[in-house]
Amino acid sequence: MENIIGLVIYLAVAGFMIGIGISQLRSKKPVAFYSGEKSPGEEELSDVKAWNQKHGRMWVLYGLIILVSYGIGVIIGDTLWCVIPMCGGVVLPLPIMILYHHKLVKLYRK
């Protein structure tokens, strides 16, 4: 039963992240990295489409990493070791995403 609950939670979280990515991929206006940040204006970016595409792909990839980390945890089984990939897949990509966002800011801000 706990595996089903865990699966539902991970699917919901991963689905939400993938949904963010898809909405950013489809957006015509510049997207923000996270909700606390104001998105740049179109005049502030050299390429709005590339900005949105790269941010969207980043969020889709994050959702997929969450799913894979859950699968690896399930394969490892009911031991303390399953926590490492399951939590690591959710937490470890975040600083990498922040660094990537800062790289995109340097690349696309005029």
PDB file of C-alpha atoms in Angstrom:
ATOM      1  CA  MET A   1       0.000   0.000   0.000  1.00  0.00           C
ATOM      2  CA  GLU A   2       2.793   2.446   0.832  1.00  0.00           C
ATOM      3  CA  ASN A   3       4.347   1.818  -2.596  1.00  0.00           C
ATOM      4  CA  ILE A   4       1.099   2.890  -4.246  1.00  0.00           C
ATOM      5  CA  ILE A   5       0.902   6.042  -2.117  1.00  0.00           C
ATOM      6  CA  GLY A   6       4.543   6.847  -2.892  1.00  0.00           C
ATOM      7  CA  LEU A   7       3.992   6.226  -6.595  1.00  0.00           C
ATOM      8  CA  VAL A   8       0.955   8.527  -6.667  1.00  0.00           C
ATOM      9  CA  ILE A   9       2.877  11.299  -4.876  1.00  0.00           C
ATOM     10  CA  TYR A  10       5.908  10.995  -7.172  1.00  0.00           C
ATOM     11  CA  LEU A  11       3.689  10.856 -10.268  1.00  0.00           C
ATOM     12  CA  ALA A  12       1.819  13.975  -9.140  1.00  0.00           C
ATOM     13  CA  VAL A  13       5.007  15.922  -8.417  1.00  0.00           C
ATOM     14  CA  ALA A  14       6.716  14.783 -11.631  1.00  0.00           C
ATOM     15  CA  GLY A  15       3.555  15.517 -13.611  1.00  0.00           C
ATOM     16  CA  PHE A  16       3.415  19.012 -12.144  1.00  0.00           C
ATOM     17  CA  MET A  17       7.053  19.679 -13.096  1.00  0.00           C
ATOM     18  CA  ILE A  18       6.548  18.300 -16.595  1.00  0.00           C
ATOM     19  CA  GLY A  19       3.392  20.431 -16.882  1.00  0.00           C
ATOM     20  CA  ILE A  20       5.395  23.537 -15.979  1.00  0.00           C
ATOM     21  CA  GLY A  21       7.914  22.588 -18.653  1.00  0.00           C
ATOM     22  CA  ILE A  22       5.284  22.034 -21.332  1.00  0.00           C
ATOM     23  CA  SER A  23       3.589  25.341 -20.547  1.00  0.00           C
ATOM     24  CA  GLN A  24       6.961  27.105 -20.794  1.00  0.00           C
ATOM     25  CA  LEU A  25       7.742  25.358 -24.080  1.00  0.00           C
ATOM     26  CA  ARG A  26       4.453  26.633 -25.519  1.00  0.00           C
ATOM     27  CA  SER A  27       4.627  30.141 -24.067  1.00  0.00           C
ATOM     28  CA  LYS A  28       5.022  33.070 -26.456  1.00  0.00           C
ATOM     29  CA  LYS A  29       5.897  35.505 -23.654  1.00  0.00           C
ATOM     30  CA  PRO A  30       9.110  35.184 -21.609  1.00  0.00           C
ATOM     31  CA  VAL A  31       8.803  32.762 -18.706  1.00  0.00           C
ATOM     32  CA  ALA A  32      10.179  33.046 -15.190  1.00  0.00           C
ATOM     33  CA  PHE A  33      12.340  30.394 -13.582  1.00  0.00           C
ATOM     34  CA  TYR A  34      10.255  30.177 -10.411  1.00  0.00           C
ATOM     35  CA  SER A  35       7.187  31.850  -8.985  1.00  0.00           C
ATOM     36  CA  GLY A  36       9.087  34.360  -6.843  1.00  0.00           C
ATOM     37  CA  GLU A  37      10.899  35.807  -9.835  1.00  0.00           C
ATOM     38  CA  LYS A  38       9.501  38.383 -12.220  1.00  0.00           C
ATOM     39  CA  SER A  39       9.854  37.205 -15.801  1.00  0.00           C
ATOM     40  CA  PRO A  40      11.977  39.411 -18.028  1.00  0.00           C
ATOM     41  CA  GLY A  41      10.267  41.550 -20.646  1.00  0.00           C
ATOM     42  CA  GLU A  42      10.526  40.643 -24.309  1.00  0.00           C
ATOM     43  CA  GLU A  43      12.727  43.677 -24.876  1.00  0.00           C
ATOM     44  CA  GLU A  44      15.177  42.419 -22.219  1.00  0.00           C
ATOM     45  CA  LEU A  45      15.925  39.133 -24.017  1.00  0.00           C
ATOM     46  CA  SER A  46      17.821  38.525 -27.234  1.00  0.00           C
ATOM     47  CA  ASP A  47      15.803  35.369 -28.071  1.00  0.00           C
ATOM     48  CA  VAL A  48      12.505  34.777 -26.252  1.00  0.00           C
ATOM     49  CA  LYS A  49      11.796  31.470 -27.985  1.00  0.00           C
ATOM     50  CA  ALA A  50      15.180  29.960 -27.073  1.00  0.00           C
ATOM     51  CA  TRP A  51      14.829  31.275 -23.500  1.00  0.00           C
ATOM     52  CA  ASN A  52      11.432  29.593 -23.121  1.00  0.00           C
ATOM     53  CA  GLN A  53      12.522  26.389 -24.855  1.00  0.00           C
ATOM     54  CA  LYS A  54      15.565  25.917 -22.628  1.00  0.00           C
ATOM     55  CA  HIS A  55      13.660  26.649 -19.443  1.00  0.00           C
ATOM     56  CA  GLY A  56      10.832  24.355 -20.514  1.00  0.00           C
ATOM     57  CA  ARG A  57      13.177  21.483 -21.348  1.00  0.00           C
ATOM     58  CA  MET A  58      14.872  21.944 -18.003  1.00  0.00           C
ATOM     59  CA  TRP A  59      11.568  21.496 -16.141  1.00  0.00           C
ATOM     60  CA  VAL A  60      10.524  18.492 -18.252  1.00  0.00           C
ATOM     61  CA  LEU A  61      13.901  16.863 -17.579  1.00  0.00           C
ATOM     62  CA  TYR A  62      13.484  17.549 -13.858  1.00  0.00           C
ATOM     63  CA  GLY A  63      10.116  15.770 -13.878  1.00  0.00           C
ATOM     64  CA  LEU A  64      11.643  12.794 -15.668  1.00  0.00           C
ATOM     65  CA  ILE A  65      14.531  12.669 -13.168  1.00  0.00           C
ATOM     66  CA  ILE A  66      11.981  12.555 -10.343  1.00  0.00           C
ATOM     67  CA  LEU A  67      10.272   9.573 -11.988  1.00  0.00           C
ATOM     68  CA  VAL A  68      13.549   7.742 -12.620  1.00  0.00           C
ATOM     69  CA  SER A  69      14.738   8.353  -9.056  1.00  0.00           C
ATOM     70  CA  TYR A  70      11.521   6.821  -7.729  1.00  0.00           C
ATOM     71  CA  GLY A  71      11.974   3.797 -10.001  1.00  0.00           C
ATOM     72  CA  ILE A  72      15.550   3.303  -8.817  1.00  0.00           C
ATOM     73  CA  GLY A  73      14.375   3.529  -5.202  1.00  0.00           C
ATOM     74  CA  VAL A  74      11.724   0.880  -5.843  1.00  0.00           C
ATOM     75  CA  ILE A  75      14.292  -1.396  -7.506  1.00  0.00           C
ATOM     76  CA  ILE A  76      16.603  -1.058  -4.490  1.00  0.00           C
ATOM     77  CA  GLY A  77      13.723  -2.105  -2.273  1.00  0.00           C
ATOM     78  CA  ASP A  78      12.617  -1.463   1.278  1.00  0.00           C
ATOM     79  CA  THR A  79      15.955  -0.561   2.761  1.00  0.00           C
ATOM     80  CA  LEU A  80      17.405   2.678   3.997  1.00  0.00           C
ATOM     81  CA  TRP A  81      19.420   2.867   0.751  1.00  0.00           C
ATOM     82  CA  CYS A  82      16.282   3.481  -1.332  1.00  0.00           C
ATOM     83  CA  VAL A  83      16.024   6.932   0.278  1.00  0.00           C
ATOM     84  CA  ILE A  84      19.213   8.126  -1.432  1.00  0.00           C
ATOM     85  CA  PRO A  85      17.956   8.017  -5.038  1.00  0.00           C
ATOM     86  CA  MET A  86      14.377   8.893  -4.106  1.00  0.00           C
ATOM     87  CA  CYS A  87      15.316  12.067  -2.233  1.00  0.00           C
ATOM     88  CA  GLY A  88      18.393  12.764  -4.322  1.00  0.00           C
ATOM     89  CA  GLY A  89      16.366  12.843  -7.529  1.00  0.00           C
ATOM     90  CA  VAL A  90      14.153  15.545  -6.078  1.00  0.00           C
ATOM     91  CA  VAL A  91      16.748  17.679  -4.269  1.00  0.00           C
ATOM     92  CA  LEU A  92      20.052  17.363  -6.159  1.00  0.00           C
ATOM     93  CA  PRO A  93      18.826  18.765  -9.507  1.00  0.00           C
ATOM     94  CA  LEU A  94      17.676  22.018  -7.886  1.00  0.00           C
ATOM     95  CA  PRO A  95      21.084  23.709  -7.468  1.00  0.00           C
ATOM     96  CA  ILE A  96      22.016  22.553 -10.971  1.00  0.00           C
ATOM     97  CA  MET A  97      18.812  24.114 -12.312  1.00  0.00           C
ATOM     98  CA  ILE A  98      19.576  27.378 -10.512  1.00  0.00           C
ATOM     99  CA  LEU A  99      23.080  27.480 -12.000  1.00  0.00           C
ATOM    100  CA  TYR A 100      21.687  26.693 -15.461  1.00  0.00           C
ATOM    101  CA  HIS A 101      19.117  29.483 -15.108  1.00  0.00           C
ATOM    102  CA  HIS A 102      21.876  31.957 -14.215  1.00  0.00           C
ATOM    103  CA  LYS A 103      23.793  30.790 -17.285  1.00  0.00           C
ATOM    104  CA  LEU A 104      20.709  31.433 -19.435  1.00  0.00           C
ATOM    105  CA  VAL A 105      20.348  34.908 -17.903  1.00  0.00           C
ATOM    106  CA  LYS A 106      23.915  35.729 -18.921  1.00  0.00           C
ATOM    107  CA  LEU A 107      23.358  34.230 -22.368  1.00  0.00           C
ATOM    108  CA  TYR A 108      20.017  35.801 -23.311  1.00  0.00           C
ATOM    109  CA  ARG A 109      19.723  39.074 -21.354  1.00  0.00           C
ATOM    110  CA  LYS A 110      20.653  42.076 -23.466  1.00  0.00           C
TER     111      LYS A 110
END
